[in-house]
PDB file of C-alpha atoms in Angstrom:
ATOM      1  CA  UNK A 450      -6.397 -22.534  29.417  1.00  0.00           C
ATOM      2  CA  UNK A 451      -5.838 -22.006  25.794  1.00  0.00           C
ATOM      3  CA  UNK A 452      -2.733 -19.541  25.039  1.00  0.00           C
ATOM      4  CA  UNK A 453      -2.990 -16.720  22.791  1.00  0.00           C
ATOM      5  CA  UNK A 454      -0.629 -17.448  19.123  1.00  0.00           C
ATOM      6  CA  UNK A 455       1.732 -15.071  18.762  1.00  0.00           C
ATOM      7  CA  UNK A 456       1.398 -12.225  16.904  1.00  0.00           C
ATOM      8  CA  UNK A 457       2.621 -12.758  13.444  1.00  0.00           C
ATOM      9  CA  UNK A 458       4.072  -9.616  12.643  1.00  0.00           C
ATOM     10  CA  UNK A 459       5.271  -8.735  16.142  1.00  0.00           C
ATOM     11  CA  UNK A 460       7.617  -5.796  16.331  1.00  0.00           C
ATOM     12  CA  UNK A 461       7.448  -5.646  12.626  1.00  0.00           C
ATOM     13  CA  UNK A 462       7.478  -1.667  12.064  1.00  0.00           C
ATOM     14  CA  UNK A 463       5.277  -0.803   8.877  1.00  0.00           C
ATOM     15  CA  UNK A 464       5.166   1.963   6.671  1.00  0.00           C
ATOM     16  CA  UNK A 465       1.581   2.172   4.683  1.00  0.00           C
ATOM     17  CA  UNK A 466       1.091   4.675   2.151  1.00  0.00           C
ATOM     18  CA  UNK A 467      -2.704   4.809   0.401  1.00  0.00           C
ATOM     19  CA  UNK A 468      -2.745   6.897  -2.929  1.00  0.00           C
ATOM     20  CA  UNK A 469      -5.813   8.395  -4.674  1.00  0.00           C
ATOM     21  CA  UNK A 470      -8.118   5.251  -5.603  1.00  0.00           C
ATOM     22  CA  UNK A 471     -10.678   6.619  -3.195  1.00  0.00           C
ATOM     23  CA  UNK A 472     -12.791   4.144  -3.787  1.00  0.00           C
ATOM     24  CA  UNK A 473     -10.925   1.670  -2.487  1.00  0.00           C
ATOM     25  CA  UNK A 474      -9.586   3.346   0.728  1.00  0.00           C
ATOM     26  CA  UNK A 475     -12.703   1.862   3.184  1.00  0.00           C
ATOM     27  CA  UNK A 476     -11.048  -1.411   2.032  1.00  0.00           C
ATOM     28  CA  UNK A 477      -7.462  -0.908   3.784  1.00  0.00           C
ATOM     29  CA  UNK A 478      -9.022   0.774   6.924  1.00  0.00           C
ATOM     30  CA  UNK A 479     -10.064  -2.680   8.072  1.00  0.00           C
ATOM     31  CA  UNK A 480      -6.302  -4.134   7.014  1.00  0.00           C
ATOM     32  CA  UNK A 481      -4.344  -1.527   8.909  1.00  0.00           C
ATOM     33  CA  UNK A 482      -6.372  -2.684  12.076  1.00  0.00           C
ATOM     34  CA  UNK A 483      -5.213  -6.474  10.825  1.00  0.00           C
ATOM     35  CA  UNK A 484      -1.624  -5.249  10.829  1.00  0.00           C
ATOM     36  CA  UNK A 485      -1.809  -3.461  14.486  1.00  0.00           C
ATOM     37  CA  UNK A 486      -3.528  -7.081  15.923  1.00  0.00           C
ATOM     38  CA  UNK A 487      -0.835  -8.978  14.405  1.00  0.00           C
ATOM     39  CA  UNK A 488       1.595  -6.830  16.368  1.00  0.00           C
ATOM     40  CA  UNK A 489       2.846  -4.365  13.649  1.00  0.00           C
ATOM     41  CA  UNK A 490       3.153  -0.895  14.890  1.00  0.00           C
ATOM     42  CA  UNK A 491       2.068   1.177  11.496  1.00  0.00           C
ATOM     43  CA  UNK A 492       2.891   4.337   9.751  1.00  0.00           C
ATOM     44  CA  UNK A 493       0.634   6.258   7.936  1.00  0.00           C
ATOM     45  CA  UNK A 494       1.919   7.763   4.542  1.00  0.00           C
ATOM     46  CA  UNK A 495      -0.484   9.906   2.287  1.00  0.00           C
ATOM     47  CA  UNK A 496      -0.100  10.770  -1.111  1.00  0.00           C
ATOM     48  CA  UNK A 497      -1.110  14.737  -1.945  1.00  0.00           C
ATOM     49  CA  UNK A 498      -4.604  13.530  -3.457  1.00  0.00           C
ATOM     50  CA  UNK A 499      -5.625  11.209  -0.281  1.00  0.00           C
ATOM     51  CA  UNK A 500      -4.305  14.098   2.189  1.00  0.00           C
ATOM     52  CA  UNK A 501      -6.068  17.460   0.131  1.00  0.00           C
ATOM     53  CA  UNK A 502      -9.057  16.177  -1.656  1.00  0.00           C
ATOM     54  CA  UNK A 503     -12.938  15.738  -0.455  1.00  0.00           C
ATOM     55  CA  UNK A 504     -14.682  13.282  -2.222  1.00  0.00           C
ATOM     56  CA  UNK A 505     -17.971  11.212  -2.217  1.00  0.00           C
ATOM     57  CA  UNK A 506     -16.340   8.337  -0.454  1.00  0.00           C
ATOM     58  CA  UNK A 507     -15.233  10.165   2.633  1.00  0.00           C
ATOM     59  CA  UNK A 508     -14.139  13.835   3.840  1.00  0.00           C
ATOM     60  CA  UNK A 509      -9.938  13.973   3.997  1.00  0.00           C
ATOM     61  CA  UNK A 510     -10.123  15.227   7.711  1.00  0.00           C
ATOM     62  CA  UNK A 511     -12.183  12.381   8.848  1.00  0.00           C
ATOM     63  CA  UNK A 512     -10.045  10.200   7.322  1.00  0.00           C
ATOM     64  CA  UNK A 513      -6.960  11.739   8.782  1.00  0.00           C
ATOM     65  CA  UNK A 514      -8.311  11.476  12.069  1.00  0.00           C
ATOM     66  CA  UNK A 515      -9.679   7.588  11.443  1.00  0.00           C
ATOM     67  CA  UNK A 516      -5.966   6.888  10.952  1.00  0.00           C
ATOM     68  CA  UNK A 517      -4.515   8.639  13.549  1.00  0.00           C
ATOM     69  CA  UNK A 518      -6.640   6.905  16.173  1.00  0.00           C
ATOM     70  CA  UNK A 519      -5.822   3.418  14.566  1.00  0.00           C
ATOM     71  CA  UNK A 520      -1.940   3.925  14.513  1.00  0.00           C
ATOM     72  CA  UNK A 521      -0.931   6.873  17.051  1.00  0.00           C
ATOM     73  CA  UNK A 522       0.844   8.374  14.523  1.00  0.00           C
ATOM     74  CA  UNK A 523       0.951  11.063  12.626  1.00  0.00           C
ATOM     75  CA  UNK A 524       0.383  11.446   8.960  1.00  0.00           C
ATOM     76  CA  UNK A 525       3.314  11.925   6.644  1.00  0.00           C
ATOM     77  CA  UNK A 526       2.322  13.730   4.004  1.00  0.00           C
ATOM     78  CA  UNK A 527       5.152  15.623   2.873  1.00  0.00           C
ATOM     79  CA  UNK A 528       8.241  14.488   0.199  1.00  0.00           C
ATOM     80  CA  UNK A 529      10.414  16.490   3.232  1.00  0.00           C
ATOM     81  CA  UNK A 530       8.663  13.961   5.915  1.00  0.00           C
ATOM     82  CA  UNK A 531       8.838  10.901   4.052  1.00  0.00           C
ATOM     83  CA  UNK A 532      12.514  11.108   3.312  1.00  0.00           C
ATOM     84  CA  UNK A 533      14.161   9.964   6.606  1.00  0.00           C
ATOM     85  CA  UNK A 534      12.746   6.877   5.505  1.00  0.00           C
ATOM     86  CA  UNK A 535      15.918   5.752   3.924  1.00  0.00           C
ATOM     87  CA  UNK A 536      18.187   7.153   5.872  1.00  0.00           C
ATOM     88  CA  UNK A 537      17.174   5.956   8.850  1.00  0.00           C
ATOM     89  CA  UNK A 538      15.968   2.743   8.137  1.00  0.00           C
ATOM     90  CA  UNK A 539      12.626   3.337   9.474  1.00  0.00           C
ATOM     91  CA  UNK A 540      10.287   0.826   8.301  1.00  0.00           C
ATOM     92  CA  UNK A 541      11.095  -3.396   8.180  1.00  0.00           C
ATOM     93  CA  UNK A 542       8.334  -3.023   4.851  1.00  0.00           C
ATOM     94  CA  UNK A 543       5.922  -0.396   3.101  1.00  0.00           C
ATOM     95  CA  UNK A 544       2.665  -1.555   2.039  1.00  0.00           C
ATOM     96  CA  UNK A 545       1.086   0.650  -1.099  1.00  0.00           C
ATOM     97  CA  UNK A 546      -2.292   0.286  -1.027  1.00  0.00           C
ATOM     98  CA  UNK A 547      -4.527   1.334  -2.405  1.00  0.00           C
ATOM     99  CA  UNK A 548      -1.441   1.971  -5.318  1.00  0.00           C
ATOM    100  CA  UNK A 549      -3.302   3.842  -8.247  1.00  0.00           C
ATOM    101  CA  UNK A 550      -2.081   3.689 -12.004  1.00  0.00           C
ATOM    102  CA  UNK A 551      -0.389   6.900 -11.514  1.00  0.00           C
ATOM    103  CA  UNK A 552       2.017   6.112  -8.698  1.00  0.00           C
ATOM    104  CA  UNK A 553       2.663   2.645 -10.413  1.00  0.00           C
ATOM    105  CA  UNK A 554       3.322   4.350 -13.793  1.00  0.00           C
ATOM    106  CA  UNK A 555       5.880   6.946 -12.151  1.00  0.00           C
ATOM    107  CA  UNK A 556       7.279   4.644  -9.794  1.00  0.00           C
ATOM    108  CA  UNK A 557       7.947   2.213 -13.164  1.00  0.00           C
ATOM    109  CA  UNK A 558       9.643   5.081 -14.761  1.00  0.00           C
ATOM    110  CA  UNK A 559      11.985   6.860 -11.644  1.00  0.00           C
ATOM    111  CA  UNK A 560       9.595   9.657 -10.586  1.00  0.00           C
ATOM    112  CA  UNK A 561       9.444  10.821  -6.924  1.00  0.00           C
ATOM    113  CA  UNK A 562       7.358  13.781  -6.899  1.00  0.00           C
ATOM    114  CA  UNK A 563       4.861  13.307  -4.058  1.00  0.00           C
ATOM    115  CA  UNK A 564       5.220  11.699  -0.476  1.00  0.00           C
ATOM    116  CA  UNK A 565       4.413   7.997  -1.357  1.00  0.00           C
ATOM    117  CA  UNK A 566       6.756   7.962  -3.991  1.00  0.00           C
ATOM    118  CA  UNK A 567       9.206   9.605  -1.472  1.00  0.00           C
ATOM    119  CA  UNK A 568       8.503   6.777   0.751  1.00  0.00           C
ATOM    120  CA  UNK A 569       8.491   3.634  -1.979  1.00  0.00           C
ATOM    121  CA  UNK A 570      11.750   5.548  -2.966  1.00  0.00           C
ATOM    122  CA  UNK A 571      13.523   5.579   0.679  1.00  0.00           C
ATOM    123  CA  UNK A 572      12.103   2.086   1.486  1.00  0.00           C
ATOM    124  CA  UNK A 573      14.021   0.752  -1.755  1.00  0.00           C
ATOM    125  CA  UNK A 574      17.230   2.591  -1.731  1.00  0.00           C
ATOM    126  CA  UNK A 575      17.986  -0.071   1.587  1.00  0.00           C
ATOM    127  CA  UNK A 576      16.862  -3.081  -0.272  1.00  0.00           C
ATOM    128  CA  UNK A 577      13.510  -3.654   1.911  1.00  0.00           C
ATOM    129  CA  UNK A 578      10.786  -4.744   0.913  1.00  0.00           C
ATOM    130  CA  UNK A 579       7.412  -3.009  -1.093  1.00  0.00           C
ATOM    131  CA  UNK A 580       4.620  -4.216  -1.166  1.00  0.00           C
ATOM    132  CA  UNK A 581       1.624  -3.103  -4.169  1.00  0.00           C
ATOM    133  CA  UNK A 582      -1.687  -3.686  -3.616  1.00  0.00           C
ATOM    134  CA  UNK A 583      -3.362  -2.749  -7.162  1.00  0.00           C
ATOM    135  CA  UNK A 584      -5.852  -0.483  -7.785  1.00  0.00           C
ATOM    136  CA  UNK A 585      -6.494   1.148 -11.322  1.00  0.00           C
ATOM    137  CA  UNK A 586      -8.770   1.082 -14.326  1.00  0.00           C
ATOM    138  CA  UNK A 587      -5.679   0.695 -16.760  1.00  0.00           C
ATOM    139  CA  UNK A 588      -4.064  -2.179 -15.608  1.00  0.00           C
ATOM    140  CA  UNK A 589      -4.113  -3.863 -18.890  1.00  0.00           C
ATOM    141  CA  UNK A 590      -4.093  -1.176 -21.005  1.00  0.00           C
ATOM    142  CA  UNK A 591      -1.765   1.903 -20.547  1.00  0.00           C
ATOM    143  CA  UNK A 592      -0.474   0.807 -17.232  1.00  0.00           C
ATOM    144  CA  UNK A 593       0.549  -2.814 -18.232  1.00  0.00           C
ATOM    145  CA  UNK A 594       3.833  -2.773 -19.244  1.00  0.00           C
ATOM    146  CA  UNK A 595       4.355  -0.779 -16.202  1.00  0.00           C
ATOM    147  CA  UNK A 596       3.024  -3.526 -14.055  1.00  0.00           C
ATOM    148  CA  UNK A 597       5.529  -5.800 -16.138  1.00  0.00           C
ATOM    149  CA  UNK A 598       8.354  -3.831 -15.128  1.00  0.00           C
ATOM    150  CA  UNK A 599       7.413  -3.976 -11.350  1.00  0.00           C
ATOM    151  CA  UNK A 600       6.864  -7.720 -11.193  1.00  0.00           C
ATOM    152  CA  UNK A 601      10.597  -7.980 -12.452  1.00  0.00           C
ATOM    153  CA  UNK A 602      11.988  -5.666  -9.837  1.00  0.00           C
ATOM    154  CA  UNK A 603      14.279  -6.948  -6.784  1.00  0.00           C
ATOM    155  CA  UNK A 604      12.168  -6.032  -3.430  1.00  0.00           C
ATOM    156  CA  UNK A 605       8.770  -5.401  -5.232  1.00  0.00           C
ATOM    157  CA  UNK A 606       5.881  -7.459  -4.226  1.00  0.00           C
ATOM    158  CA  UNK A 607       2.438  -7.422  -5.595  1.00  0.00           C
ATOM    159  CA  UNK A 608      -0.590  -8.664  -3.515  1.00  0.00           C
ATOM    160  CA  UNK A 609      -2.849 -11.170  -5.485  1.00  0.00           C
ATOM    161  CA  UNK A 610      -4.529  -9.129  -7.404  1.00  0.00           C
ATOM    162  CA  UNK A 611      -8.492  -9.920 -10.091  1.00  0.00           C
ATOM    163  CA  UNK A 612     -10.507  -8.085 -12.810  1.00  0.00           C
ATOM    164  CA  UNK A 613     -13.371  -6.540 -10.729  1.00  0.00           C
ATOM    165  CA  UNK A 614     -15.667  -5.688 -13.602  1.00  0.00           C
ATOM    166  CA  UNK A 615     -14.640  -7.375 -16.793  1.00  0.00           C
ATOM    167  CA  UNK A 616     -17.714  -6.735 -18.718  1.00  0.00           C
ATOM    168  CA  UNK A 617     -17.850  -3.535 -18.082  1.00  0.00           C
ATOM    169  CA  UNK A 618     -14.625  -2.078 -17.224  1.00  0.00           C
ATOM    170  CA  UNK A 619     -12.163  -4.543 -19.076  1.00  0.00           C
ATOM    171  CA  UNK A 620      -8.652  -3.219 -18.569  1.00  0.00           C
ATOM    172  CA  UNK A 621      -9.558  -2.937 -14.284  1.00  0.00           C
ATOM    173  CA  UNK A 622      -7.525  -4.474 -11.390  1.00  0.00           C
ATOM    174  CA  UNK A 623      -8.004  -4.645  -8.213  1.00  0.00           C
ATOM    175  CA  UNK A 624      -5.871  -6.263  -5.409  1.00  0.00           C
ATOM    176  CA  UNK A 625      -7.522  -8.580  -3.012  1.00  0.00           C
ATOM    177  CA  UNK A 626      -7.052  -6.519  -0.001  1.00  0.00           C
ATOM    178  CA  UNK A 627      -7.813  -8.901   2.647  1.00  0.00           C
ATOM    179  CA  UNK A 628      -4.447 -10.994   1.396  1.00  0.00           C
ATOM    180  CA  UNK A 629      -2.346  -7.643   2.397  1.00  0.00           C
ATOM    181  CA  UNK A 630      -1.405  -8.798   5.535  1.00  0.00           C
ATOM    182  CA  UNK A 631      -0.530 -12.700   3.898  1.00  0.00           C
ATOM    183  CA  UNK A 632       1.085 -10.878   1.702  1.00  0.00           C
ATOM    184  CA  UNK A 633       3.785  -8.948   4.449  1.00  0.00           C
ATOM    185  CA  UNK A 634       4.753 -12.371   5.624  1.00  0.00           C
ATOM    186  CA  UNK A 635       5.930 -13.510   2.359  1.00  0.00           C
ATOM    187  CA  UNK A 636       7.448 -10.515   1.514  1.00  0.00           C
ATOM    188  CA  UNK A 637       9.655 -10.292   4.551  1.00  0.00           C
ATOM    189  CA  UNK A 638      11.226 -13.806   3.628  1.00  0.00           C
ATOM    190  CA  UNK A 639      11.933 -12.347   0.083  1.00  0.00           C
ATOM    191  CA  UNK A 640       8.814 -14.612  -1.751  1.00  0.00           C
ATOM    192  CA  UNK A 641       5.935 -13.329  -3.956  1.00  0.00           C
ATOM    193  CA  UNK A 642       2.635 -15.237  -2.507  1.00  0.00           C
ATOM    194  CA  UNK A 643       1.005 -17.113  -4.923  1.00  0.00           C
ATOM    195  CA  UNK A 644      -0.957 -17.631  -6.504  1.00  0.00           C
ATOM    196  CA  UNK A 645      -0.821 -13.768  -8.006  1.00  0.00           C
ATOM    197  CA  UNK A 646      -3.490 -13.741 -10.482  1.00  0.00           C
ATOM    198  CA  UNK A 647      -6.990 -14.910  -9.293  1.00  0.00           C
ATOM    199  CA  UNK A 648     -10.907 -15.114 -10.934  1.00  0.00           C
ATOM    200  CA  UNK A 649     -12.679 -12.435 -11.658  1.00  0.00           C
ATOM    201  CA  UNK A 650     -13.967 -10.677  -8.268  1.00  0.00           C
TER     202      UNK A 650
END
């Protein structure tokens, strides 16, 4: 009889908060489920634009309820909600993904105006771990000394991340997503996986 490997992230308790690249939010669905099999119990975190805004990629209350059922939790998706965070040492890591140009841009530059930023905040004030998983059409344009100033901060850790489209959308990054949960287990021993920077997608 063949035994069952142990759960890589078991017990590990996760915060994961998914800003406004809708585009990319049918990617981390699959990844949150990843997390939960590798024993993580996870925390949904939405920025304002995930939790209030309809778009062509899916309806917000669908959504909502896709990631309730996944984590049995509820949505935090206030500034007021997502700041116990810090005080009581809620999550072991916070995973950003999909982390748009906007929340990397404030986050670069000390702004906490919305619930993930509220939660990135919280997480860092203990010195735990953050995890970005890129997603932006300015990545090496207006957002990349931004990026710079990220990949030089203590407890900041970027999944690998590619151009998608560099004919036609040169300045666009994109994490790998499926490295997210890779990604954790470095993280939690204090290392960046490498390598960071891959081929185009």
């Amino acid at each position: 009889m063949t035994e069952r490997p142990i759960a890589r992230l078991h017990g590990g308790k996760i915060g994961v908060v998914m800003t406004g690249s809708h585009c990319t939010i049918g990617e981390i669905v699959p990844q949150i489920c990843t997390l939960i099999e590798e024993g993580a119990e996870v925390f949904p975190i939405f920025s304002y634009t995930v939790d209030q805004t309809d778009n062509r990629f899916y309806r917000r209350e669908d959504l909502r309820q896709i990631i309730h059922e996944i984590t049995g939790h509820s949505i935090i998706n206030t500034i007021v909600g997502a700041e116990p965070i810090g005080p009581q040492k809620l999550f072991d890591i916070v995973i950003v993904a999909p982390a748009t140009g906007n929340t990397i841009a404030k986050l670069a530059n000390g702004i906490v105006d919305t619930p993930s930023l509220m939660a990135i905040k919280a997480q860092l004030r203990n010195g735990r771990p953050v995890v970005i998983a890129i997603s932006t059409n300015d990545a090496l344009s207006l957002n990349a000394r931004n990026i710079g100033s990220l990949l030089n901060m203590k407890n900041i850790y970027f999944v690998p991340f590619h151009q998608d489209n560099p004919i036609e959308k040169a300045y666009s990054i994109v994490a790998c997503m499926d490295k997210i949960c890779d990604t954790v287990l470095f993280a939690l021993r204090g290392k960046q996986i490498q390598p960071l920077l891959l081929g185009p997608g």
